[in-house]
Amino acid sequence: MAFKKKYSHFFLAGTAVLTTVLLYYFFDARSAESFFPQCPFNALTGLYCPGCGSQRAFSSLLHGDFTGAVNYNILMVASLPFIIYSAVVFVLNTFRRKQITQKFFYSPLFVKTVLIVVLLFWVLRNIPQYPFSLLAPHE
């Protein structure tokens, strides 16, 4: 029973990731006619949240435009190695008996560092002066 449950989570996660990738590849979030939702924080305040531009950055990466992705949301692009590492560990742990622990992600230092980086990014990308304006989503 545990065997089936373990693999069902893996295939459910894999299906969700594949569906998301295909959706963002075939329906380009960078186009003006995109049906993807606008950031509610930006719509209400006119300011950029830390995630603003992430959909367009993801779409840019899927279409091979690394520079465009960085221009939309550099923090999302910089976090990709961590996300990929975590995904690889998830896949390996699904198929291995000896589990790999991700102590790095659960250390208080890592959590505090991520919080500080995200908050700084949030504040700095809303300062309308060069070089901070480069952090705001732009083409």
PDB file of C-alpha atoms in Angstrom, residues 1-115:
ATOM      1  CA  MET A   1       0.000   0.000   0.000  1.00  0.00           C
ATOM      2  CA  ALA A   2       2.796   2.455   0.906  1.00  0.00           C
ATOM      3  CA  PHE A   3       4.503   1.571  -2.386  1.00  0.00           C
ATOM      4  CA  LYS A   4       1.477   2.666  -4.429  1.00  0.00           C
ATOM      5  CA  LYS A   5       0.976   5.859  -2.427  1.00  0.00           C
ATOM      6  CA  LYS A   6       4.623   6.822  -2.784  1.00  0.00           C
ATOM      7  CA  TYR A   7       4.579   6.492  -6.566  1.00  0.00           C
ATOM      8  CA  SER A   8       1.181   8.127  -6.952  1.00  0.00           C
ATOM      9  CA  HIS A   9       2.582  11.319  -5.378  1.00  0.00           C
ATOM     10  CA  PHE A  10       5.514  11.214  -7.781  1.00  0.00           C
ATOM     11  CA  PHE A  11       3.304  10.807 -10.852  1.00  0.00           C
ATOM     12  CA  LEU A  12       0.856  13.445  -9.631  1.00  0.00           C
ATOM     13  CA  ALA A  13       3.717  15.938  -9.132  1.00  0.00           C
ATOM     14  CA  GLY A  14       5.241  14.980 -12.494  1.00  0.00           C
ATOM     15  CA  THR A  15       1.923  15.462 -14.266  1.00  0.00           C
ATOM     16  CA  ALA A  16       1.441  18.865 -12.627  1.00  0.00           C
ATOM     17  CA  VAL A  17       4.938  20.006 -13.640  1.00  0.00           C
ATOM     18  CA  LEU A  18       4.579  18.717 -17.209  1.00  0.00           C
ATOM     19  CA  THR A  19       1.156  20.358 -17.583  1.00  0.00           C
ATOM     20  CA  THR A  20       2.518  23.673 -16.299  1.00  0.00           C
ATOM     21  CA  VAL A  21       5.518  23.554 -18.626  1.00  0.00           C
ATOM     22  CA  LEU A  22       3.333  22.769 -21.650  1.00  0.00           C
ATOM     23  CA  LEU A  23       0.836  25.479 -20.703  1.00  0.00           C
ATOM     24  CA  TYR A  24       3.541  28.147 -20.414  1.00  0.00           C
ATOM     25  CA  TYR A  25       5.253  26.966 -23.588  1.00  0.00           C
ATOM     26  CA  PHE A  26       2.221  26.908 -25.869  1.00  0.00           C
ATOM     27  CA  PHE A  27       0.429  29.901 -24.306  1.00  0.00           C
ATOM     28  CA  ASP A  28       3.177  32.503 -24.034  1.00  0.00           C
ATOM     29  CA  ALA A  29       2.767  34.573 -20.856  1.00  0.00           C
ATOM     30  CA  ARG A  30       4.793  37.380 -22.431  1.00  0.00           C
ATOM     31  CA  SER A  31       2.156  38.264 -25.031  1.00  0.00           C
ATOM     32  CA  ALA A  32      -0.361  41.042 -24.485  1.00  0.00           C
ATOM     33  CA  GLU A  33      -3.236  38.648 -25.289  1.00  0.00           C
ATOM     34  CA  SER A  34      -2.176  36.247 -22.535  1.00  0.00           C
ATOM     35  CA  PHE A  35      -4.947  34.853 -20.352  1.00  0.00           C
ATOM     36  CA  PHE A  36      -2.621  34.447 -17.367  1.00  0.00           C
ATOM     37  CA  PRO A  37      -3.723  36.483 -14.345  1.00  0.00           C
ATOM     38  CA  GLN A  38      -2.161  39.801 -13.429  1.00  0.00           C
ATOM     39  CA  CYS A  39      -0.520  40.157 -10.020  1.00  0.00           C
ATOM     40  CA  PRO A  40      -3.246  41.249  -7.553  1.00  0.00           C
ATOM     41  CA  PHE A  41      -0.724  43.200  -5.440  1.00  0.00           C
ATOM     42  CA  ASN A  42       0.452  45.137  -8.501  1.00  0.00           C
ATOM     43  CA  ALA A  43      -3.132  45.710  -9.686  1.00  0.00           C
ATOM     44  CA  LEU A  44      -4.124  47.157  -6.296  1.00  0.00           C
ATOM     45  CA  THR A  45      -1.011  49.173  -5.424  1.00  0.00           C
ATOM     46  CA  GLY A  46       0.916  49.744  -8.655  1.00  0.00           C
ATOM     47  CA  LEU A  47       3.993  48.308  -6.892  1.00  0.00           C
ATOM     48  CA  TYR A  48       5.869  45.146  -7.773  1.00  0.00           C
ATOM     49  CA  CYS A  49       5.808  42.172  -5.416  1.00  0.00           C
ATOM     50  CA  PRO A  50       8.798  39.766  -5.338  1.00  0.00           C
ATOM     51  CA  GLY A  51       6.960  37.450  -7.738  1.00  0.00           C
ATOM     52  CA  CYS A  52       5.948  40.051 -10.335  1.00  0.00           C
ATOM     53  CA  GLY A  53       7.272  39.006 -13.723  1.00  0.00           C
ATOM     54  CA  SER A  54       7.790  35.361 -12.733  1.00  0.00           C
ATOM     55  CA  GLN A  55       5.238  34.035 -15.227  1.00  0.00           C
ATOM     56  CA  ARG A  56       6.842  35.960 -18.067  1.00  0.00           C
ATOM     57  CA  ALA A  57      10.322  34.929 -16.866  1.00  0.00           C
ATOM     58  CA  PHE A  58       9.304  31.262 -16.834  1.00  0.00           C
ATOM     59  CA  SER A  59       7.816  31.605 -20.305  1.00  0.00           C
ATOM     60  CA  SER A  60      11.010  33.323 -21.499  1.00  0.00           C
ATOM     61  CA  LEU A  61      13.159  30.488 -20.159  1.00  0.00           C
ATOM     62  CA  LEU A  62      11.000  27.891 -21.899  1.00  0.00           C
ATOM     63  CA  HIS A  63      11.499  29.764 -25.163  1.00  0.00           C
ATOM     64  CA  GLY A  64      15.278  30.021 -24.686  1.00  0.00           C
ATOM     65  CA  ASP A  65      15.361  33.716 -23.812  1.00  0.00           C
ATOM     66  CA  PHE A  66      17.565  33.798 -20.692  1.00  0.00           C
ATOM     67  CA  THR A  67      18.156  37.567 -20.870  1.00  0.00           C
ATOM     68  CA  GLY A  68      14.422  38.210 -21.090  1.00  0.00           C
ATOM     69  CA  ALA A  69      13.835  35.972 -18.071  1.00  0.00           C
ATOM     70  CA  VAL A  70      16.418  37.895 -16.036  1.00  0.00           C
ATOM     71  CA  ASN A  71      14.806  41.186 -17.096  1.00  0.00           C
ATOM     72  CA  TYR A  72      11.383  40.019 -15.907  1.00  0.00           C
ATOM     73  CA  ASN A  73      12.399  38.558 -12.527  1.00  0.00           C
ATOM     74  CA  ILE A  74      16.043  37.919 -11.659  1.00  0.00           C
ATOM     75  CA  LEU A  75      15.132  36.475  -8.258  1.00  0.00           C
ATOM     76  CA  MET A  76      13.035  33.727  -9.852  1.00  0.00           C
ATOM     77  CA  VAL A  77      15.861  32.880 -12.234  1.00  0.00           C
ATOM     78  CA  ALA A  78      18.395  32.862  -9.370  1.00  0.00           C
ATOM     79  CA  SER A  79      16.187  30.506  -7.353  1.00  0.00           C
ATOM     80  CA  LEU A  80      15.998  27.907 -10.131  1.00  0.00           C
ATOM     81  CA  PRO A  81      19.137  25.976  -9.068  1.00  0.00           C
ATOM     82  CA  PHE A  82      17.580  25.472  -5.626  1.00  0.00           C
ATOM     83  CA  ILE A  83      14.254  24.392  -7.123  1.00  0.00           C
ATOM     84  CA  ILE A  84      15.948  21.995  -9.551  1.00  0.00           C
ATOM     85  CA  TYR A  85      18.103  20.519  -6.781  1.00  0.00           C
ATOM     86  CA  SER A  86      15.028  19.975  -4.608  1.00  0.00           C
ATOM     87  CA  ALA A  87      13.158  18.365  -7.521  1.00  0.00           C
ATOM     88  CA  VAL A  88      16.069  16.011  -8.245  1.00  0.00           C
ATOM     89  CA  VAL A  89      16.224  14.979  -4.585  1.00  0.00           C
ATOM     90  CA  PHE A  90      12.441  14.413  -4.617  1.00  0.00           C
ATOM     91  CA  VAL A  91      12.738  12.132  -7.651  1.00  0.00           C
ATOM     92  CA  LEU A  92      15.705  10.239  -6.184  1.00  0.00           C
ATOM     93  CA  ASN A  93      13.940   9.797  -2.852  1.00  0.00           C
ATOM     94  CA  THR A  94      10.912   8.409  -4.660  1.00  0.00           C
ATOM     95  CA  PHE A  95      12.924   5.564  -6.150  1.00  0.00           C
ATOM     96  CA  ARG A  96      15.600   4.906  -3.503  1.00  0.00           C
ATOM     97  CA  ARG A  97      15.425   3.188  -0.171  1.00  0.00           C
ATOM     98  CA  LYS A  98      18.113   5.356   1.383  1.00  0.00           C
ATOM     99  CA  GLN A  99      16.628   8.833   1.525  1.00  0.00           C
ATOM    100  CA  ILE A 100      18.611  11.994   0.864  1.00  0.00           C
ATOM    101  CA  THR A 101      17.889  14.652   3.448  1.00  0.00           C
ATOM    102  CA  GLN A 102      17.846  18.301   2.484  1.00  0.00           C
ATOM    103  CA  LYS A 103      19.129  19.783   5.725  1.00  0.00           C
ATOM    104  CA  PHE A 104      20.339  22.839   3.843  1.00  0.00           C
ATOM    105  CA  PHE A 105      16.795  24.061   3.147  1.00  0.00           C
ATOM    106  CA  TYR A 106      15.702  23.583   6.747  1.00  0.00           C
ATOM    107  CA  SER A 107      18.570  25.389   8.438  1.00  0.00           C
ATOM    108  CA  PRO A 108      17.605  28.587  10.274  1.00  0.00           C
ATOM    109  CA  LEU A 109      20.373  30.480   8.451  1.00  0.00           C
ATOM    110  CA  PHE A 110      18.996  29.528   5.025  1.00  0.00           C
ATOM    111  CA  VAL A 111      15.436  30.484   5.967  1.00  0.00           C
ATOM    112  CA  LYS A 112      16.528  33.852   7.396  1.00  0.00           C
ATOM    113  CA  THR A 113      18.725  34.548   4.372  1.00  0.00           C
ATOM    114  CA  VAL A 114      15.903  33.817   1.939  1.00  0.00           C
ATOM    115  CA  LEU A 115      13.528  36.028   3.921  1.00  0.00           C
TER     116      LEU A 115
END
